[in-house]
PDB file of C-alpha atoms in Angstrom:
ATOM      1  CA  UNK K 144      90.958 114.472  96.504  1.00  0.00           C
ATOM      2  CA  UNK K 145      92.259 112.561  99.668  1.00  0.00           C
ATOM      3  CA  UNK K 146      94.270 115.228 100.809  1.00  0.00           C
ATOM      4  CA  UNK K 147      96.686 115.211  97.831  1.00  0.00           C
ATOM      5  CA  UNK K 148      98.697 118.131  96.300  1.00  0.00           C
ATOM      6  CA  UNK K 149      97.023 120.098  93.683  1.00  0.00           C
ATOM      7  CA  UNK K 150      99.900 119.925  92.021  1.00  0.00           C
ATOM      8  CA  UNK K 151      98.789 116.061  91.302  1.00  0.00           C
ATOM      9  CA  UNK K 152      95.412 116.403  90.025  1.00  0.00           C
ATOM     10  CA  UNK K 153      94.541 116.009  86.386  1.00  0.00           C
ATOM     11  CA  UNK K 154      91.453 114.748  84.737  1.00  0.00           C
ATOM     12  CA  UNK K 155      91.346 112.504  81.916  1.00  0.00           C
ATOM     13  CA  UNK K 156      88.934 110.044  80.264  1.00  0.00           C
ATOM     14  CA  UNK K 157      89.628 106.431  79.916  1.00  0.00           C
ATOM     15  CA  UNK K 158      86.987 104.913  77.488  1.00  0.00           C
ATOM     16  CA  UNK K 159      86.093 101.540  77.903  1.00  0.00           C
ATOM     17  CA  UNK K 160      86.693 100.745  74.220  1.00  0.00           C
ATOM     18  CA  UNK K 161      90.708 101.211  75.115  1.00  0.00           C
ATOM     19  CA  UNK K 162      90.289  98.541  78.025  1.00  0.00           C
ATOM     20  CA  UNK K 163      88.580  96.368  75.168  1.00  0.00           C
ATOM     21  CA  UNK K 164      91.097  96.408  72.786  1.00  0.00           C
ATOM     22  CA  UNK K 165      94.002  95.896  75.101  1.00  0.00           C
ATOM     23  CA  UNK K 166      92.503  92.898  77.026  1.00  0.00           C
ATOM     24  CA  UNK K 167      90.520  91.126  74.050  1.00  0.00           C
ATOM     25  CA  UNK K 168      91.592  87.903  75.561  1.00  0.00           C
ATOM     26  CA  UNK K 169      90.583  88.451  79.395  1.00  0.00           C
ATOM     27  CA  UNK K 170      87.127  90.152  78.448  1.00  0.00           C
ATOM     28  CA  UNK K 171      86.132  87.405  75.632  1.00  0.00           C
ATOM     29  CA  UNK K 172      82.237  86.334  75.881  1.00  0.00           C
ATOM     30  CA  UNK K 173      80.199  87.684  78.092  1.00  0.00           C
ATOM     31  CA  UNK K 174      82.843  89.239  80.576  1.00  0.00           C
ATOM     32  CA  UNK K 175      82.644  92.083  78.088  1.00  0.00           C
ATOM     33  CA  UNK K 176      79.468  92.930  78.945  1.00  0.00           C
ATOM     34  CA  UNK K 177      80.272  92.164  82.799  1.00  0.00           C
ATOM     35  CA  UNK K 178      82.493  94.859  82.522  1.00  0.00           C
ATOM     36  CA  UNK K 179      80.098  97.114  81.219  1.00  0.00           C
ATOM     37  CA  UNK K 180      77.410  96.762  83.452  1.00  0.00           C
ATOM     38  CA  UNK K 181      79.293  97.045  86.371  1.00  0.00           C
ATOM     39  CA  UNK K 182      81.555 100.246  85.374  1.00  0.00           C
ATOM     40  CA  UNK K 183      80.034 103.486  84.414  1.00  0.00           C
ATOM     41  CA  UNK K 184      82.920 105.670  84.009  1.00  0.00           C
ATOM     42  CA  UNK K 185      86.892 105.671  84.438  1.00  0.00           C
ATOM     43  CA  UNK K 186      89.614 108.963  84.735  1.00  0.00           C
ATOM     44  CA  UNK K 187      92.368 109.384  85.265  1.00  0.00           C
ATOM     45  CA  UNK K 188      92.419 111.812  88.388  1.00  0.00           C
ATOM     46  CA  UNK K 189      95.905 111.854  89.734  1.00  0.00           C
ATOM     47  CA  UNK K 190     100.019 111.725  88.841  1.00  0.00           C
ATOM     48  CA  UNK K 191     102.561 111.284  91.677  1.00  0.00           C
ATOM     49  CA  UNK K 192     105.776 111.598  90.216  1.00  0.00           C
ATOM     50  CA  UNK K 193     108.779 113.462  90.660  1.00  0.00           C
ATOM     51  CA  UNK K 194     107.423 116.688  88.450  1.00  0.00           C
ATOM     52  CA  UNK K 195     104.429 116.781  90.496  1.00  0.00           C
ATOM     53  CA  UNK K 196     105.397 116.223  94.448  1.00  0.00           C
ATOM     54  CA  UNK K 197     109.548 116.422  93.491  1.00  0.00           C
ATOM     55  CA  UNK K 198     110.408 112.994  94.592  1.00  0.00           C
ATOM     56  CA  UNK K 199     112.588 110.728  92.649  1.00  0.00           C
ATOM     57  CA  UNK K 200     111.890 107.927  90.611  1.00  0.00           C
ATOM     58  CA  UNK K 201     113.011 104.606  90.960  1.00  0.00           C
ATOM     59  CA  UNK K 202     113.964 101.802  88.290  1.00  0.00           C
ATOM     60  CA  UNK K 203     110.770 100.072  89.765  1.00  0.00           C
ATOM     61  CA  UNK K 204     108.446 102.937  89.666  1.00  0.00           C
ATOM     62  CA  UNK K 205     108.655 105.997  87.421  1.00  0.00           C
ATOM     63  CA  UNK K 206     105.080 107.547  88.609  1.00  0.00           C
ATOM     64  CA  UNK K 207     102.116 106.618  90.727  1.00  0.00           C
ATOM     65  CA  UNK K 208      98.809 106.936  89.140  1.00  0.00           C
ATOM     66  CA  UNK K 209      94.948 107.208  90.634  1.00  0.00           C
ATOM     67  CA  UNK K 210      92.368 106.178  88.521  1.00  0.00           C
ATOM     68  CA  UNK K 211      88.109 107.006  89.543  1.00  0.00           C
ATOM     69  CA  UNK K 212      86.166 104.092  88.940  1.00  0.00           C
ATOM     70  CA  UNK K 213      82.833 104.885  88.686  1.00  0.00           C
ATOM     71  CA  UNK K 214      80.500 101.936  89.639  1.00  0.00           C
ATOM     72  CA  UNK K 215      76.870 100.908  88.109  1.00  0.00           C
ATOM     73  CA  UNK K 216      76.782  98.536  91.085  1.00  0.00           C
ATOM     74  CA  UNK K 217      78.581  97.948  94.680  1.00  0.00           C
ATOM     75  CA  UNK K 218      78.541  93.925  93.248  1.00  0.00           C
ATOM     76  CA  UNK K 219      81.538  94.295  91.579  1.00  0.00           C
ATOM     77  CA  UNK K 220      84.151  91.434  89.459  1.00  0.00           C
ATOM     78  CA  UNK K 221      87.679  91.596  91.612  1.00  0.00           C
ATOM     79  CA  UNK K 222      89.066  90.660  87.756  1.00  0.00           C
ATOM     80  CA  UNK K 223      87.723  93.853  86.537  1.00  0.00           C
ATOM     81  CA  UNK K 224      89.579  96.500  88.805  1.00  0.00           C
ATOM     82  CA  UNK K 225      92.639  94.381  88.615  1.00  0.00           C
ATOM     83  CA  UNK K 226      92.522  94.967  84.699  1.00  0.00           C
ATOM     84  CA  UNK K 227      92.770  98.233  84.892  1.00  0.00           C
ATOM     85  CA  UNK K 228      95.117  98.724  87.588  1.00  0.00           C
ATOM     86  CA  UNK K 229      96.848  96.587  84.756  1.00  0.00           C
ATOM     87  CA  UNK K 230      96.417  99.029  81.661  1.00  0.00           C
ATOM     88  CA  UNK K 231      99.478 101.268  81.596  1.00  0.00           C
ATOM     89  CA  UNK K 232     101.518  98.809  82.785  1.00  0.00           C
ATOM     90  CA  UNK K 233     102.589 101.333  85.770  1.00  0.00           C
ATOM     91  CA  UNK K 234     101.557 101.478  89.087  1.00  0.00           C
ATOM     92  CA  UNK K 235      97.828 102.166  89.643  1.00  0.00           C
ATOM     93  CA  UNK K 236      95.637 103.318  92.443  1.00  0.00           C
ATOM     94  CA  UNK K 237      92.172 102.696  92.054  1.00  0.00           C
ATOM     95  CA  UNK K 238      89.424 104.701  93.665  1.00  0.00           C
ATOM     96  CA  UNK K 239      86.271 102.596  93.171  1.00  0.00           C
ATOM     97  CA  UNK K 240      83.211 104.921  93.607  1.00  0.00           C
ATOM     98  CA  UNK K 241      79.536 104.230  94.518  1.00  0.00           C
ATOM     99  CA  UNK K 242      76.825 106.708  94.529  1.00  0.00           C
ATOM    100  CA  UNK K 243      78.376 108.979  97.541  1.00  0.00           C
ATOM    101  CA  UNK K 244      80.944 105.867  98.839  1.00  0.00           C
ATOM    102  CA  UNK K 245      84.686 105.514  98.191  1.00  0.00           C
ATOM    103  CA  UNK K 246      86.509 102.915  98.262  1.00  0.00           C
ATOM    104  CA  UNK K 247      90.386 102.164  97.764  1.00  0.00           C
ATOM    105  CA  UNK K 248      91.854  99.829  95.814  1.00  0.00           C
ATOM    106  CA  UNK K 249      95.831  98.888  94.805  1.00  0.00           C
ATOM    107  CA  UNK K 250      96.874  96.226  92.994  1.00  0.00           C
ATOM    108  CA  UNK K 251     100.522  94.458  94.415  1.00  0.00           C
ATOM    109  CA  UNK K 252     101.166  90.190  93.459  1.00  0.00           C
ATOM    110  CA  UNK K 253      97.337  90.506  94.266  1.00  0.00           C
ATOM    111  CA  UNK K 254      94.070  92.978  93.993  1.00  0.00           C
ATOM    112  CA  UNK K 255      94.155  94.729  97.623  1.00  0.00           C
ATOM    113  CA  UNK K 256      91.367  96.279  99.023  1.00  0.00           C
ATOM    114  CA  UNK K 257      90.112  98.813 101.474  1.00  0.00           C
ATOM    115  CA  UNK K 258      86.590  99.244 103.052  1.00  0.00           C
ATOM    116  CA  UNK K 259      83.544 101.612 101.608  1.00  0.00           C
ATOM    117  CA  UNK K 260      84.060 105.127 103.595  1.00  0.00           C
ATOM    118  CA  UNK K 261      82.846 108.607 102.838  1.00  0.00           C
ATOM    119  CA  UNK K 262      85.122 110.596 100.787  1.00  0.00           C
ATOM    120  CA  UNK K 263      86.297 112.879 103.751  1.00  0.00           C
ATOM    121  CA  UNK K 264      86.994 109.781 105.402  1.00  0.00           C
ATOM    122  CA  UNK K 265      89.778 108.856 103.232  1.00  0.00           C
ATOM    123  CA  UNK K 266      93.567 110.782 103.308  1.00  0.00           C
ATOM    124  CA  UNK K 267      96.654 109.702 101.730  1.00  0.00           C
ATOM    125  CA  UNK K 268      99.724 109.670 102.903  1.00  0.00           C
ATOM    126  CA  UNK K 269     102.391 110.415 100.370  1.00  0.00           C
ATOM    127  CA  UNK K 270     105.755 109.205 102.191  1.00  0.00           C
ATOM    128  CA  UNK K 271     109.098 108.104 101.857  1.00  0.00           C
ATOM    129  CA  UNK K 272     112.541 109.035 100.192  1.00  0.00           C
ATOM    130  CA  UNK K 273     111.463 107.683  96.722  1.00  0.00           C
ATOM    131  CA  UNK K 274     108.498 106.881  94.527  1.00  0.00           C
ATOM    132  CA  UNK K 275     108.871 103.238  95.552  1.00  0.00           C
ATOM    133  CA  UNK K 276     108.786 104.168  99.424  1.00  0.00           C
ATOM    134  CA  UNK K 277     105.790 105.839  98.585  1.00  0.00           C
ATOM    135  CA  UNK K 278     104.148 102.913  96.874  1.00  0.00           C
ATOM    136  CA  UNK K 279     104.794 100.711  99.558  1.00  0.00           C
ATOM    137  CA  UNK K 280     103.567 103.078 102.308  1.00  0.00           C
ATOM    138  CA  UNK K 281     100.415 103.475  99.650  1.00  0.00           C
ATOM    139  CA  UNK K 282     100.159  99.622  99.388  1.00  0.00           C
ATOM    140  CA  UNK K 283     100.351  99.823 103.738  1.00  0.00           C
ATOM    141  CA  UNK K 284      97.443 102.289 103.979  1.00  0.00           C
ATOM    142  CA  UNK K 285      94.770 100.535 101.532  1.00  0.00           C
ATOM    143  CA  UNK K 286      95.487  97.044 102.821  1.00  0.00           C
ATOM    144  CA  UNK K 287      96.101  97.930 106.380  1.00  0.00           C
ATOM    145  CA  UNK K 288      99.149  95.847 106.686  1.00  0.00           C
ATOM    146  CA  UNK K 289     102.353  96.547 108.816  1.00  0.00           C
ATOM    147  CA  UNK K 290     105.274  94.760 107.268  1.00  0.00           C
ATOM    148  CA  UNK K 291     107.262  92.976 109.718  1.00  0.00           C
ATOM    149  CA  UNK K 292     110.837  93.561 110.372  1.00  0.00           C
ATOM    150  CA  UNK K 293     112.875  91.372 107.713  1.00  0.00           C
ATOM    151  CA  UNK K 294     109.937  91.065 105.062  1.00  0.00           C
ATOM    152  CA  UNK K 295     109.366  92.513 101.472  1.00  0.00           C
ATOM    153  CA  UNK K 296     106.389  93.901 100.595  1.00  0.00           C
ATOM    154  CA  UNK K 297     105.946  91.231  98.704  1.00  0.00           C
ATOM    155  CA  UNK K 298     106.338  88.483 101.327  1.00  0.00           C
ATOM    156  CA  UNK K 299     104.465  90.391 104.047  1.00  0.00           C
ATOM    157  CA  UNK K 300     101.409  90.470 101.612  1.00  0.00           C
ATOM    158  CA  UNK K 301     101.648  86.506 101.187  1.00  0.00           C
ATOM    159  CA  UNK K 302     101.589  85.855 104.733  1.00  0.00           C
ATOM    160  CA  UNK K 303      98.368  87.882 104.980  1.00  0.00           C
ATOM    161  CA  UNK K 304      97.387  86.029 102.411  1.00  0.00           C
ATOM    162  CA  UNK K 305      97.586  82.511 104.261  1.00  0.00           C
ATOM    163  CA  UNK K 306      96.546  84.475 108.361  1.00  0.00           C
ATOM    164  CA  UNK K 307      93.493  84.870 105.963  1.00  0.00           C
ATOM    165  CA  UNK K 308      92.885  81.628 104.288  1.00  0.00           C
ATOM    166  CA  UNK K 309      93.929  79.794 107.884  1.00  0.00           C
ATOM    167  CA  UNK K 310      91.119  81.650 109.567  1.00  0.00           C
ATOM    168  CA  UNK K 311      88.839  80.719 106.810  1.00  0.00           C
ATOM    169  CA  UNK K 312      90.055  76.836 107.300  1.00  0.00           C
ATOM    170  CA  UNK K 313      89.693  76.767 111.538  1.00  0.00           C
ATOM    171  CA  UNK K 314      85.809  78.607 110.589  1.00  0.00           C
ATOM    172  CA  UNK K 315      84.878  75.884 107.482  1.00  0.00           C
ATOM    173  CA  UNK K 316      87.198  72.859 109.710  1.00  0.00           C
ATOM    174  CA  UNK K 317      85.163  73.902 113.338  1.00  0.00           C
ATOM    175  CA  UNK K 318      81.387  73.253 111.113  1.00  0.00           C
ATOM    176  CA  UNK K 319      82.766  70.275 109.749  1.00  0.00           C
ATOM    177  CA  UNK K 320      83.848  68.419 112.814  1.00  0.00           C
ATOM    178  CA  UNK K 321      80.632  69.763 115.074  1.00  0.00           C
ATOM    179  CA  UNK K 322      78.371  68.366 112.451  1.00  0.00           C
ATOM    180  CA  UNK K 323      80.658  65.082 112.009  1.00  0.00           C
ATOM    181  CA  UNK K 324      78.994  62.238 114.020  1.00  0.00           C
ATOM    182  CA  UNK K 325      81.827  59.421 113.122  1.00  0.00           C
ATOM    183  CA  UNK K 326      84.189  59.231 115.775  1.00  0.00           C
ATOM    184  CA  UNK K 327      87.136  58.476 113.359  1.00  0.00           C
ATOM    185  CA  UNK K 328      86.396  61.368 110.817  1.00  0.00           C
ATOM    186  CA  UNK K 329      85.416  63.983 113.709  1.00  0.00           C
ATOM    187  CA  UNK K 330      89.093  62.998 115.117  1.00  0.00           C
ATOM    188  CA  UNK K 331      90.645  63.469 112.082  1.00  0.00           C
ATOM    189  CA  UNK K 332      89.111  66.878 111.408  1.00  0.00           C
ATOM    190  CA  UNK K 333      90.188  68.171 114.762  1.00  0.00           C
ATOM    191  CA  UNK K 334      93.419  66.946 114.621  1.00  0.00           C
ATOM    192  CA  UNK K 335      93.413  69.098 111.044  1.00  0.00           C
ATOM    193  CA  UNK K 336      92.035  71.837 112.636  1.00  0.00           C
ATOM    194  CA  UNK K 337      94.825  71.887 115.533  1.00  0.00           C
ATOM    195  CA  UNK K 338      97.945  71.862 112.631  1.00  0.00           C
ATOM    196  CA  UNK K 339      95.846  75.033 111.370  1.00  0.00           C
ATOM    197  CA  UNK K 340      95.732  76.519 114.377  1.00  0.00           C
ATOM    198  CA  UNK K 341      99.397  75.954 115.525  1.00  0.00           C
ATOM    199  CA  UNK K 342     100.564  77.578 111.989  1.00  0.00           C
ATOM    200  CA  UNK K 343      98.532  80.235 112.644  1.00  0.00           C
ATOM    201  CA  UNK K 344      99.798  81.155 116.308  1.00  0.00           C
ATOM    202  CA  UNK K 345     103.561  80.696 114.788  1.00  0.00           C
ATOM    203  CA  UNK K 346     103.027  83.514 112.120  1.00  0.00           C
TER     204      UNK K 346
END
């Protein structure tokens, strides 16, 4: 799948009563059931570690793992996927599936995710001198994120994280002050909405 080495590919089942049992706390009342009326099925569909594609591990990450998530509905809980790119407490790549729709998802300091394409649509790139090259580069693909010269992964994924709340504050900021009919509060608001604007530019 996605252009991967057969030497990858396995298949296992991943019953929902294992995701139960681990996470009793963050499916308690009705998210239970949430979770089961979204997701229809999960495998496990792919290992990239050094016996497979004979690249070494790293203290970080041992092995790379893709999980099928078979969906009930497109509507799905963000909290969901990230709990099972949580289970085996190793690096997970989720392919969320839909009726005849893919779509990526990876889980780094946040739940990452890429857009609904047909399956030959999608290829993965397995690169760099180490597993965690390779994770980073896998991170890269899903989110479609270039990480700027002296960032971390980690850092480069936070300041998409505020580009995207700062465009969301100039959108909800630019209603506010057209609708504002006080002078005073329609000055403050753009005056707001220029300090999000300037820390956008500088990013």
């Amino acid at each position: 799948m996605f252009d991967l080495p057969k030497k990858t590919q396995i298949k296992r089942n991943i019953y929902k009563k294992l995701i139960y049992e681990k996470f009793p706390k963050e499916l308690s009342g009705n998210k239970k059931e949430i979770f089961d009326k979204e997701i229809k099925k999960i495998t496990l569909i792919n290992e990239i570690s050094e016996q497979s594609i004979n690249i070494r591990p790293t203290d970080n990450v041992s092995a790379i793992f893709l999980v099928l998530i078979e969906l009930k509905t497109k509507d799905f809980t963000n909290a969901n996927i990230s709990l099972v790119s949580r289970l085996f407490g190793q690096k997970i790549l989720v392919v969320l599936k839909y009726e005849d729709e893919y779509r990526l998802s990876i889980y780094e300091t946040k739940l990452l995710l890429g857009d609904w394409k047909k399956k030959d649509e999608i290829s993965l790139i397995l690169q760099g001198l180490d597993l965690s090259n390779v994770w980073e580069n896998l991170v890269t693909q899903v989110a479609k994120i270039e990480i700027e010269e002296g960032n971390s992964l980690e850092e480069q994924i936070s300041l998409e994280a505020r580009k995207e709340k700062l465009i969301k504050l100039i959108e909800k900021t630019e209603k506010q002050a057209r609708k504002e009919s006080q002078a005073k509060k329609k000055f403050e608001l753009y005056k707001q909405l220029k300090e999000y604007k300037k820390e956008l530019e500088e990013m």
